[in-house]
Amino acid sequence: MSMSINIEKCVGCKLCMKKCPSGAIRFKENKAFIIDRCTSCSMCMYSCKFGAIGRIEAETGVEALTDMLAYKGVWVLSEYKAGTIADVTLELLGSGRQLADSLGVSLSAIIMGEDTGEAAKTLIEYGADTVYEVEHPSLKCFNDEIHTDVFVQLVRMYKPEIVLIGATVYGKSLAPRAASKLNTGLTADCTSLEIDSERNMLLQIRPAFGGNIMATIICPNRRPQMATVRPKAMKALEPDRARKGSILRPVVKVPCEVKLKTIDSITRRIEMTNLKEADVIVSAGRGLGSYQNLGLVKDLARVLGGVVGASRSIVDAGWIGYSHQVGQTGKTVRPKVYFACGISGAIQHLAGMTSSETVIAINNDPEAPIFKVAKFGIVGDVLEVLPALITELKSRWGSIT
Ligand code: FAD
């Protein structure tokens, strides 16, 4: 790939020369030209207000200028099953709304299913300006091939600059297939998204290197910029029932010759802790000392009408099941109150709970990192603090049910 300048459009403003980090742009007779120290970083293309700079795609062998500027708008791919929109879709609309507003573009949602009922209206209430609705019997169950094919057709048709997809089983299966077909990049499992206002580019932020750093990833040379986002990492907007938007039904070709076929769909009930829905979570860490002391955390959760969370240490130690684990390799939660009892606050744990409204930490080490994210901190022995707290709350609110 290399950069190319359209002399007709170049007005000689020299903005590209100022932005070029490699000093690869020169001017002759008030027209820009590029010398061979160019690294194809595309900064010049983003800086040019006259569309005079583009890219030549080497792999096609033809002078195909990738018109990245033709890509506009933010998209959220909805996850819709059995008449229900997944929570992560509503959360992505909340984040997508902010991104679209900072870019000054519209926010659209895609919904695919057999009969999507009133879902499009709901997506508008949660922030979408436009909903592209595709209904077809073959879209009833999730089939990687069919859903990806239809989604890719829509992207090619409407050219969004940003596409957000939930990092769920559905999204994790569809997004890489779609990105590969669209010949663009994909950042998986983002926990935060921002706009680089200088370059109008999506900053895709996610834990990396075992969670030891937060990496910011960009997709400067391809469109759309695609990211999957963890459930609960973003916040849904309050629905606005009066909100108006457009619902479009694009004509797409739903493929019928596919390798994957759904033979049967079995719904099985499994015992899960509903950490994601809970308003109050009381989480236990290794500071509890032993499995037997977990009873204190369970009692406090019961008094507060909450559920029990856990650090990975005690899940790995077999004190409690994985469905309780909060953090990078567990669940991302957003309760109103999060109690961290005997938890150090390792970055991998914080990755799952820092969006909680109020964090209350109990730890005997005043230097424990958990206190940095806590609104209230109690420095003390968890085995003394918890019984005192439970007794006090019980005396105020009545006995444990
Ligand atoms: P510790 O780090 O041992 O902390 C115990 C804390 O209890 C200390 O701060 C100590 O001061 C305090 N304490 C001790 N005794 C008392 C007492 N009597 N009273 C009060 N306080 C006391 N971790 C997660 O939680 N979730 C994840 O999803 C996760 N994913 C990971 C993914 C990767 C790739 C890796 C490498 C690690 C991951 N971890 C995860 C592990 C993480 O790095 C930490 O090891 C773990 O969170 C520590 O758990 P802890 O805070 O319970 O234990």
Tab-separated table of C-alpha atoms and ligand atoms in Angstrom:
chain	number	residue	atom	x	y	z
A	1	MET	CA	0.000	0.000	0.000
A	2	SER	CA	1.205	3.544	-0.679
A	3	MET	CA	-0.171	7.066	-0.525
A	4	SER	CA	-1.244	9.005	-3.574
A	5	ILE	CA	-1.994	12.695	-4.154
A	6	ASN	CA	-4.693	13.963	-6.488
A	7	ILE	CA	-3.065	17.098	-7.931
A	8	GLU	CA	-6.421	18.464	-9.138
A	9	LYS	CA	-7.741	18.570	-5.577
A	10	CYS	CA	-4.547	19.753	-3.835
A	11	VAL	CA	-4.815	23.447	-2.896
A	12	GLY	CA	-1.286	23.723	-1.492
A	13	CYS	CA	-2.407	24.411	2.099
A	14	LYS	CA	0.544	22.352	3.495
A	15	LEU	CA	-1.572	20.848	6.306
A	16	CYS	CA	-0.458	17.371	5.245
A	17	MET	CA	3.202	18.395	5.437
A	18	LYS	CA	2.724	19.643	9.010
A	19	LYS	CA	1.011	16.401	10.046
A	20	CYS	CA	3.418	13.968	8.333
A	21	PRO	CA	5.558	12.388	11.116
A	22	SER	CA	8.163	11.160	8.580
A	23	GLY	CA	8.805	14.429	6.751
A	24	ALA	CA	7.799	12.655	3.542
A	25	ILE	CA	5.785	15.454	1.924
A	26	ARG	CA	7.300	18.164	-0.242
A	27	PHE	CA	5.756	20.939	-2.311
A	28	LYS	CA	6.465	21.894	-5.897
A	29	GLU	CA	4.542	24.657	-7.677
A	30	ASN	CA	2.164	24.723	-4.680
A	31	LYS	CA	1.224	21.044	-5.121
A	32	ALA	CA	2.128	18.272	-2.675
A	33	PHE	CA	4.210	15.245	-3.633
A	34	ILE	CA	5.402	12.320	-1.559
A	35	ILE	CA	8.997	11.154	-1.310
A	36	ASP	CA	10.159	7.614	-0.598
A	37	ARG	CA	10.587	7.986	3.166
A	38	CYS	CA	6.742	7.736	3.405
A	39	THR	CA	5.624	4.967	5.785
A	40	SER	CA	1.979	4.977	4.560
A	41	CYS	CA	0.777	5.894	8.056
A	42	SER	CA	-2.101	7.816	6.417
A	43	MET	CA	-1.809	10.855	8.722
A	44	CYS	CA	-1.669	13.088	5.634
A	45	MET	CA	-4.900	11.581	4.321
A	46	TYR	CA	-6.731	12.268	7.587
A	47	SER	CA	-5.419	15.825	7.749
A	48	CYS	CA	-6.390	16.761	4.168
A	49	LYS	CA	-9.641	18.711	4.180
A	50	PHE	CA	-9.965	18.542	0.384
A	51	GLY	CA	-9.921	14.770	-0.133
A	52	ALA	CA	-6.742	15.160	-2.186
A	53	ILE	CA	-4.881	12.288	-0.562
A	54	GLY	CA	-5.776	8.621	-0.807
A	55	ARG	CA	-4.188	5.227	-0.697
A	56	ILE	CA	-3.156	2.842	-3.426
A	57	GLU	CA	-3.878	-0.734	-2.390
A	58	ALA	CA	-0.824	-2.756	-3.374
A	59	GLU	CA	-2.487	-6.136	-3.003
A	60	THR	CA	-5.100	-5.450	-5.687
A	61	GLY	CA	-2.437	-4.332	-8.116
A	62	VAL	CA	-4.690	-1.535	-9.328
A	63	GLU	CA	-4.876	2.064	-8.335
A	64	ALA	CA	-7.892	1.598	-6.104
A	65	LEU	CA	-8.116	4.553	-3.754
A	66	THR	CA	-9.714	3.327	-0.591
A	67	ASP	CA	-12.220	6.018	0.018
A	68	MET	CA	-12.277	5.783	3.784
A	69	LEU	CA	-14.077	9.064	3.954
A	70	ALA	CA	-17.126	7.386	2.363
A	71	TYR	CA	-17.593	5.439	5.609
A	72	LYS	CA	-19.872	7.373	7.958
A	73	GLY	CA	-21.832	6.657	11.104
A	74	VAL	CA	-21.716	4.347	14.092
A	75	TRP	CA	-23.436	0.961	14.047
A	76	VAL	CA	-24.480	-1.423	16.790
A	77	LEU	CA	-25.228	-4.999	15.817
A	78	SER	CA	-28.177	-6.090	17.957
A	79	GLU	CA	-28.401	-9.466	19.543
A	80	TYR	CA	-31.986	-10.634	19.391
A	81	LYS	CA	-33.302	-13.993	20.492
A	82	ALA	CA	-36.769	-15.330	21.298
A	83	GLY	CA	-38.355	-11.886	21.375
A	84	THR	CA	-35.694	-10.344	23.624
A	85	ILE	CA	-32.958	-7.827	22.906
A	86	ALA	CA	-29.791	-8.707	24.843
A	87	ASP	CA	-28.762	-6.205	27.533
A	88	VAL	CA	-25.370	-5.797	25.872
A	89	THR	CA	-27.084	-4.322	22.782
A	90	LEU	CA	-28.700	-1.602	24.899
A	91	GLU	CA	-25.356	-0.936	26.608
A	92	LEU	CA	-23.655	-0.620	23.208
A	93	LEU	CA	-26.314	1.850	22.104
A	94	GLY	CA	-25.430	3.959	25.174
A	95	SER	CA	-21.759	3.950	24.232
A	96	GLY	CA	-22.481	4.256	20.492
A	97	ARG	CA	-24.601	7.348	21.158
A	98	GLN	CA	-21.627	9.085	22.832
A	99	LEU	CA	-19.259	8.098	20.012
A	100	ALA	CA	-21.713	9.207	17.316
A	101	ASP	CA	-22.302	12.529	19.075
A	102	SER	CA	-18.570	13.214	19.378
A	103	LEU	CA	-18.134	12.492	15.661
A	104	GLY	CA	-21.298	14.398	14.709
A	105	VAL	CA	-22.727	11.371	12.868
A	106	SER	CA	-25.796	9.164	13.282
A	107	LEU	CA	-26.146	5.997	15.334
A	108	SER	CA	-27.769	2.993	13.685
A	109	ALA	CA	-28.704	-0.461	14.925
A	110	ILE	CA	-28.950	-3.638	12.869
A	111	ILE	CA	-31.481	-6.258	13.841
A	112	MET	CA	-31.846	-9.664	12.223
A	113	GLY	CA	-34.419	-12.331	13.068
A	114	GLU	CA	-37.468	-14.191	11.846
A	115	ASP	CA	-39.981	-11.766	13.333
A	116	THR	CA	-38.441	-8.920	15.298
A	117	GLY	CA	-41.750	-7.459	16.490
A	118	GLU	CA	-41.371	-4.140	18.297
A	119	ALA	CA	-37.608	-4.512	18.793
A	120	ALA	CA	-36.706	-1.754	16.310
A	121	LYS	CA	-38.829	0.717	18.267
A	122	THR	CA	-37.047	-0.279	21.479
A	123	LEU	CA	-33.641	0.237	19.847
A	124	ILE	CA	-34.688	3.788	18.924
A	125	GLU	CA	-35.868	4.437	22.491
A	126	TYR	CA	-32.394	3.422	23.689
A	127	GLY	CA	-30.560	5.836	21.376
A	128	ALA	CA	-30.549	4.611	17.745
A	129	ASP	CA	-31.405	7.165	15.045
A	130	THR	CA	-31.956	4.504	12.403
A	131	VAL	CA	-32.676	0.791	12.601
A	132	TYR	CA	-31.956	-1.557	9.693
A	133	GLU	CA	-34.313	-4.478	10.154
A	134	VAL	CA	-33.922	-7.763	8.283
A	135	GLU	CA	-36.572	-10.415	8.840
A	136	HIS	CA	-36.382	-13.904	7.318
A	137	PRO	CA	-37.217	-17.415	8.596
A	138	SER	CA	-33.544	-18.423	8.118
A	139	LEU	CA	-32.505	-15.731	10.605
A	140	LYS	CA	-34.588	-17.181	13.456
A	141	CYS	CA	-31.731	-19.155	15.060
A	142	PHE	CA	-28.185	-17.912	15.046
A	143	ASN	CA	-26.325	-19.465	12.151
A	144	ASP	CA	-22.805	-18.059	11.836
A	145	GLU	CA	-22.751	-18.257	8.069
A	146	ILE	CA	-26.171	-16.746	7.369
A	147	HIS	CA	-26.021	-13.950	9.957
A	148	THR	CA	-22.468	-13.012	8.936
A	149	ASP	CA	-23.342	-12.998	5.243
A	150	VAL	CA	-26.350	-10.707	5.729
A	151	PHE	CA	-24.435	-8.420	8.073
A	152	VAL	CA	-21.527	-8.101	5.613
A	153	GLN	CA	-23.947	-7.217	2.813
A	154	LEU	CA	-25.377	-4.427	4.979
A	155	VAL	CA	-21.931	-3.046	5.836
A	156	ARG	CA	-20.972	-3.026	2.140
A	157	MET	CA	-24.227	-1.286	1.285
A	158	TYR	CA	-24.216	1.462	3.930
A	159	LYS	CA	-20.501	1.772	4.872
A	160	PRO	CA	-20.468	2.568	8.601
A	161	GLU	CA	-17.179	3.891	9.992
A	162	ILE	CA	-17.553	2.134	13.356
A	163	VAL	CA	-19.267	-1.173	14.173
A	164	LEU	CA	-19.839	-2.293	17.776
A	165	ILE	CA	-20.770	-5.879	18.617
A	166	GLY	CA	-21.297	-7.568	22.004
A	167	ALA	CA	-18.456	-9.825	23.143
A	168	THR	CA	-20.922	-12.663	23.659
A	169	VAL	CA	-21.012	-16.118	22.084
A	170	TYR	CA	-22.983	-14.562	19.198
A	171	GLY	CA	-20.657	-11.588	18.719
A	172	LYS	CA	-17.453	-13.537	19.210
A	173	SER	CA	-18.503	-15.913	16.485
A	174	LEU	CA	-19.861	-13.380	13.985
A	175	ALA	CA	-17.432	-10.465	14.384
A	176	PRO	CA	-14.177	-12.173	13.289
A	177	ARG	CA	-15.892	-13.791	10.294
A	178	ALA	CA	-17.337	-10.438	9.248
A	179	ALA	CA	-14.048	-8.562	9.796
A	180	SER	CA	-12.203	-11.099	7.689
A	181	LYS	CA	-14.737	-10.853	4.828
A	182	LEU	CA	-14.623	-7.057	5.032
A	183	ASN	CA	-10.820	-7.099	5.078
A	184	THR	CA	-10.706	-4.882	8.150
A	185	GLY	CA	-9.424	-5.075	11.716
A	186	LEU	CA	-11.262	-6.161	14.850
A	187	THR	CA	-10.455	-5.516	18.492
A	188	ALA	CA	-11.981	-8.160	20.737
A	189	ASP	CA	-13.249	-7.727	24.281
A	190	CYS	CA	-12.976	-3.952	24.654
A	191	THR	CA	-13.792	-2.489	28.041
A	192	SER	CA	-13.781	1.154	26.979
A	193	LEU	CA	-14.169	3.153	23.739
A	194	GLU	CA	-13.243	6.741	22.964
A	195	ILE	CA	-12.836	9.012	19.963
A	196	ASP	CA	-9.472	10.525	19.055
A	197	SER	CA	-10.895	13.916	18.108
A	198	GLU	CA	-7.832	14.936	16.113
A	199	ARG	CA	-8.014	11.995	13.735
A	200	ASN	CA	-11.717	11.124	14.200
A	201	MET	CA	-10.595	7.607	14.976
A	202	LEU	CA	-11.982	5.009	17.366
A	203	LEU	CA	-9.720	4.268	20.339
A	204	GLN	CA	-10.421	0.671	21.307
A	205	ILE	CA	-9.283	0.022	24.864
A	206	ARG	CA	-8.880	-3.432	26.393
A	207	PRO	CA	-6.728	-5.263	28.950
A	208	ALA	CA	-3.641	-6.859	27.387
A	209	PHE	CA	-0.632	-8.943	28.428
A	210	GLY	CA	-2.540	-10.929	31.040
A	211	GLY	CA	-4.380	-7.827	32.143
A	212	ASN	CA	-1.204	-6.046	33.246
A	213	ILE	CA	-1.724	-3.103	30.902
A	214	MET	CA	-4.654	-1.411	29.237
A	215	ALA	CA	-3.901	-1.320	25.495
A	216	THR	CA	-5.356	1.290	23.154
A	217	ILE	CA	-5.796	-0.153	19.695
A	218	ILE	CA	-6.600	1.766	16.506
A	219	CYS	CA	-7.527	0.711	12.992
A	220	PRO	CA	-6.091	3.552	10.886
A	221	ASN	CA	-6.048	1.991	7.434
A	222	ARG	CA	-9.274	0.030	7.083
A	223	ARG	CA	-12.970	0.619	7.462
A	224	PRO	CA	-15.142	-0.091	9.289
A	225	GLN	CA	-13.382	0.044	12.651
A	226	MET	CA	-14.816	-3.003	14.420
A	227	ALA	CA	-14.840	-3.829	18.125
A	228	THR	CA	-16.516	-6.377	20.333
A	229	VAL	CA	-17.349	-5.020	23.780
A	230	ARG	CA	-17.803	-6.921	27.000
A	231	PRO	CA	-21.282	-7.088	28.489
A	232	LYS	CA	-21.669	-4.625	31.380
A	233	ALA	CA	-18.603	-2.638	30.328
A	234	MET	CA	-20.830	0.175	29.005
A	235	LYS	CA	-23.950	1.795	30.386
A	236	ALA	CA	-27.338	1.802	28.659
A	237	LEU	CA	-29.212	5.093	28.448
A	238	GLU	CA	-32.552	5.531	30.143
A	239	PRO	CA	-35.127	4.671	27.445
A	240	ASP	CA	-36.914	7.670	25.975
A	241	ARG	CA	-40.366	6.383	24.953
A	242	ALA	CA	-41.032	9.538	22.902
A	243	ARG	CA	-37.837	9.229	20.850
A	244	LYS	CA	-38.329	9.096	17.079
A	245	GLY	CA	-36.137	7.432	14.472
A	246	SER	CA	-36.292	5.677	11.099
A	247	ILE	CA	-36.829	1.983	10.562
A	248	LEU	CA	-35.495	0.765	7.209
A	249	ARG	CA	-35.918	-2.696	5.692
A	250	PRO	CA	-33.018	-3.114	3.259
A	251	VAL	CA	-33.215	-5.745	0.548
A	252	VAL	CA	-30.547	-8.365	1.095
A	253	LYS	CA	-29.973	-11.855	-0.245
A	254	VAL	CA	-30.319	-14.402	2.545
A	255	PRO	CA	-28.094	-17.344	1.566
A	256	CYS	CA	-29.782	-20.742	1.523
A	257	GLU	CA	-26.840	-22.965	0.517
A	258	VAL	CA	-24.887	-23.060	3.789
A	259	LYS	CA	-22.704	-25.671	5.412
A	260	LEU	CA	-24.051	-25.121	8.939
A	261	LYS	CA	-27.584	-26.274	9.679
A	262	THR	CA	-29.490	-25.959	12.961
A	263	ILE	CA	-30.948	-29.407	13.675
A	264	ASP	CA	-32.364	-28.741	17.109
A	265	SER	CA	-32.235	-26.132	19.830
A	266	ILE	CA	-32.201	-27.294	23.450
A	267	THR	CA	-32.738	-24.928	26.362
A	268	ARG	CA	-31.288	-26.213	29.604
A	269	ARG	CA	-31.597	-24.615	33.013
A	270	ILE	CA	-28.281	-24.195	34.758
A	271	GLU	CA	-27.583	-22.824	38.199
A	272	MET	CA	-26.083	-19.384	37.685
A	273	THR	CA	-25.413	-16.522	39.980
A	274	ASN	CA	-27.093	-13.463	38.665
A	275	LEU	CA	-24.162	-11.153	39.328
A	276	LYS	CA	-24.848	-8.999	36.273
A	277	GLU	CA	-28.342	-8.030	37.376
A	278	ALA	CA	-27.538	-7.560	41.086
A	279	ASP	CA	-27.730	-4.123	42.703
A	280	VAL	CA	-25.595	-5.248	45.641
A	281	ILE	CA	-22.626	-7.602	45.393
A	282	VAL	CA	-20.607	-8.719	48.393
A	283	SER	CA	-17.364	-10.218	47.085
A	284	ALA	CA	-14.931	-12.378	48.962
A	285	GLY	CA	-11.192	-12.690	48.495
A	286	ARG	CA	-8.313	-14.690	49.892
A	287	GLY	CA	-8.240	-12.344	52.897
A	288	LEU	CA	-11.201	-14.340	54.279
A	289	GLY	CA	-8.595	-16.930	55.222
A	290	SER	CA	-10.628	-20.078	54.685
A	291	TYR	CA	-13.688	-21.562	53.038
A	292	GLN	CA	-15.465	-21.688	56.417
A	293	ASN	CA	-15.360	-17.886	56.754
A	294	LEU	CA	-17.253	-17.440	53.471
A	295	GLY	CA	-20.421	-17.734	55.583
A	296	LEU	CA	-19.814	-14.154	56.777
A	297	VAL	CA	-19.879	-12.833	53.219
A	298	LYS	CA	-23.018	-14.851	52.441
A	299	ASP	CA	-24.696	-13.444	55.575
A	300	LEU	CA	-23.866	-9.857	54.673
A	301	ALA	CA	-25.161	-10.426	51.123
A	302	ARG	CA	-28.391	-11.851	52.543
A	303	VAL	CA	-28.910	-8.916	54.944
A	304	LEU	CA	-28.394	-6.479	52.079
A	305	GLY	CA	-30.504	-8.473	49.587
A	306	GLY	CA	-27.434	-8.918	47.392
A	307	VAL	CA	-25.456	-11.761	45.839
A	308	VAL	CA	-22.012	-13.184	46.524
A	309	GLY	CA	-19.092	-12.399	44.210
A	310	ALA	CA	-15.540	-13.684	44.390
A	311	SER	CA	-11.965	-13.044	43.363
A	312	ARG	CA	-10.306	-15.616	41.156
A	313	SER	CA	-8.032	-16.766	43.982
A	314	ILE	CA	-10.880	-18.266	45.943
A	315	VAL	CA	-12.527	-19.695	42.826
A	316	ASP	CA	-9.232	-21.383	41.940
A	317	ALA	CA	-8.954	-22.582	45.537
A	318	GLY	CA	-12.335	-24.285	45.126
A	319	TRP	CA	-14.109	-22.274	47.858
A	320	ILE	CA	-16.850	-21.141	45.457
A	321	GLY	CA	-18.012	-21.772	41.857
A	322	TYR	CA	-16.751	-19.934	38.783
A	323	SER	CA	-20.145	-18.304	38.157
A	324	HIS	CA	-19.321	-16.030	41.143
A	325	GLN	CA	-15.994	-14.787	39.755
A	326	VAL	CA	-15.686	-11.084	39.044
A	327	GLY	CA	-12.925	-9.750	36.818
A	328	GLN	CA	-11.121	-10.059	33.562
A	329	THR	CA	-11.723	-13.784	33.225
A	330	GLY	CA	-14.955	-13.691	35.195
A	331	LYS	CA	-17.925	-11.358	34.990
A	332	THR	CA	-17.998	-7.611	34.456
A	333	VAL	CA	-20.475	-6.161	36.940
A	334	ARG	CA	-22.044	-2.779	37.555
A	335	PRO	CA	-23.961	-2.940	40.849
A	336	LYS	CA	-25.031	0.047	42.911
A	337	VAL	CA	-22.868	-1.191	45.812
A	338	TYR	CA	-19.852	-3.500	45.580
A	339	PHE	CA	-18.277	-4.804	48.797
A	340	ALA	CA	-14.716	-6.108	48.380
A	341	CYS	CA	-13.921	-8.181	51.466
A	342	GLY	CA	-10.291	-9.267	51.778
A	343	ILE	CA	-9.609	-8.572	48.101
A	344	SER	CA	-6.313	-6.923	47.167
A	345	GLY	CA	-7.566	-5.170	44.008
A	346	ALA	CA	-5.379	-6.778	41.359
A	347	ILE	CA	-5.861	-5.178	37.929
A	348	GLN	CA	-7.593	-8.321	36.658
A	349	HIS	CA	-10.177	-8.060	39.440
A	350	LEU	CA	-10.625	-4.313	38.935
A	351	ALA	CA	-11.290	-4.924	35.213
A	352	GLY	CA	-14.626	-6.430	36.219
A	353	MET	CA	-15.944	-4.111	38.920
A	354	THR	CA	-14.735	-0.526	38.622
A	355	SER	CA	-17.982	0.544	36.961
A	356	SER	CA	-19.823	-0.159	40.242
A	357	GLU	CA	-21.516	2.983	41.569
A	358	THR	CA	-20.061	2.684	45.085
A	359	VAL	CA	-17.194	0.419	46.086
A	360	ILE	CA	-16.710	-0.372	49.775
A	361	ALA	CA	-13.457	-2.161	50.616
A	362	ILE	CA	-12.471	-4.012	53.769
A	363	ASN	CA	-8.804	-4.911	53.960
A	364	ASN	CA	-6.192	-5.012	56.723
A	365	ASP	CA	-3.519	-3.530	54.460
A	366	PRO	CA	-3.984	0.263	54.104
A	367	GLU	CA	-1.828	0.155	50.949
A	368	ALA	CA	-4.026	-2.427	49.184
A	369	PRO	CA	-4.813	-1.203	45.629
A	370	ILE	CA	-8.525	-1.833	46.154
A	371	PHE	CA	-8.664	1.351	48.272
A	372	LYS	CA	-7.743	3.386	45.180
A	373	VAL	CA	-11.083	2.540	43.573
A	374	ALA	CA	-13.133	2.449	46.792
A	375	LYS	CA	-15.440	5.259	47.838
A	376	PHE	CA	-15.431	3.956	51.429
A	377	GLY	CA	-12.591	1.962	52.925
A	378	ILE	CA	-12.379	0.089	56.216
A	379	VAL	CA	-8.839	-0.800	57.263
A	380	GLY	CA	-9.236	-3.782	59.515
A	381	ASP	CA	-9.563	-7.513	59.911
A	382	VAL	CA	-12.383	-8.728	57.723
A	383	LEU	CA	-13.182	-11.405	60.311
A	384	GLU	CA	-13.914	-8.663	62.860
A	385	VAL	CA	-15.449	-6.041	60.567
A	386	LEU	CA	-17.956	-8.345	58.856
A	387	PRO	CA	-19.617	-9.715	62.042
A	388	ALA	CA	-19.852	-6.160	63.433
A	389	LEU	CA	-21.396	-4.897	60.191
A	390	ILE	CA	-23.896	-7.765	60.023
A	391	THR	CA	-24.933	-7.276	63.669
A	392	GLU	CA	-25.416	-3.543	63.175
A	393	LEU	CA	-27.429	-3.942	59.957
A	394	LYS	CA	-29.561	-6.699	61.483
A	395	SER	CA	-30.336	-4.511	64.480
A	396	ARG	CA	-31.451	-1.747	62.120
A	397	TRP	CA	-33.251	-3.791	59.460
A	398	GLY	CA	-34.347	-6.936	61.326
A	399	SER	CA	-33.036	-10.467	61.280
A	400	ILE	CA	-31.708	-12.422	58.321
A	401	THR	CA	-34.462	-14.147	56.395
B	1	FAD	P1	-4.822	-11.636	47.258
B	1	FAD	O1	-4.176	-10.892	46.167
B	1	FAD	O2	-4.015	-12.661	47.960
B	1	FAD	O3	-5.311	-10.544	48.298
B	1	FAD	C1	-5.828	-10.834	49.546
B	1	FAD	C2	-6.059	-9.512	50.249
B	1	FAD	O4	-6.661	-9.741	51.495
B	1	FAD	C3	-4.774	-8.723	50.524
B	1	FAD	O5	-4.923	-7.393	50.064
B	1	FAD	C4	-4.642	-8.741	52.035
B	1	FAD	O6	-4.118	-7.533	52.537
B	1	FAD	C5	-6.077	-8.909	52.477
B	1	FAD	N1	-6.212	-9.599	53.755
B	1	FAD	C6	-5.540	-10.681	54.216
B	1	FAD	N2	-6.008	-11.041	55.425
B	1	FAD	C7	-6.986	-10.160	55.743
B	1	FAD	C8	-7.858	-9.999	56.851
B	1	FAD	N3	-7.845	-10.854	57.881
B	1	FAD	N4	-8.730	-8.974	56.846
B	1	FAD	C9	-8.786	-8.102	55.804
B	1	FAD	N5	-7.993	-8.213	54.703
B	1	FAD	C10	-7.113	-9.240	54.690
B	1	FAD	N6	-8.548	-12.234	39.581
B	1	FAD	C11	-9.844	-11.965	39.759
B	1	FAD	O7	-10.293	-11.653	40.874
B	1	FAD	N7	-10.691	-12.040	38.693
B	1	FAD	C12	-10.294	-12.375	37.444
B	1	FAD	O8	-11.120	-12.444	36.534
B	1	FAD	C13	-8.906	-12.636	37.243
B	1	FAD	N8	-8.433	-12.935	36.017
B	1	FAD	C14	-7.092	-13.121	35.851
B	1	FAD	C15	-6.576	-13.340	34.566
B	1	FAD	C16	-5.224	-13.501	34.397
B	1	FAD	C17	-4.708	-13.729	32.990
B	1	FAD	C18	-4.358	-13.463	35.499
B	1	FAD	C19	-2.876	-13.616	35.301
B	1	FAD	C20	-4.846	-13.264	36.767
B	1	FAD	C21	-6.222	-13.097	36.967
B	1	FAD	N9	-6.742	-12.873	38.238
B	1	FAD	C22	-8.049	-12.586	38.372
B	1	FAD	C23	-5.922	-13.037	39.452
B	1	FAD	C24	-5.441	-11.718	40.036
B	1	FAD	O9	-4.227	-11.358	39.426
B	1	FAD	C25	-5.219	-11.834	41.547
B	1	FAD	O10	-4.308	-12.888	41.775
B	1	FAD	C26	-6.476	-12.113	42.346
B	1	FAD	O11	-7.485	-11.194	42.017
B	1	FAD	C27	-6.150	-11.948	43.823
B	1	FAD	O12	-7.250	-12.356	44.572
B	1	FAD	P2	-7.429	-11.806	46.066
B	1	FAD	O13	-7.482	-10.320	46.039
B	1	FAD	O14	-8.585	-12.531	46.641
B	1	FAD	O15	-6.143	-12.370	46.785
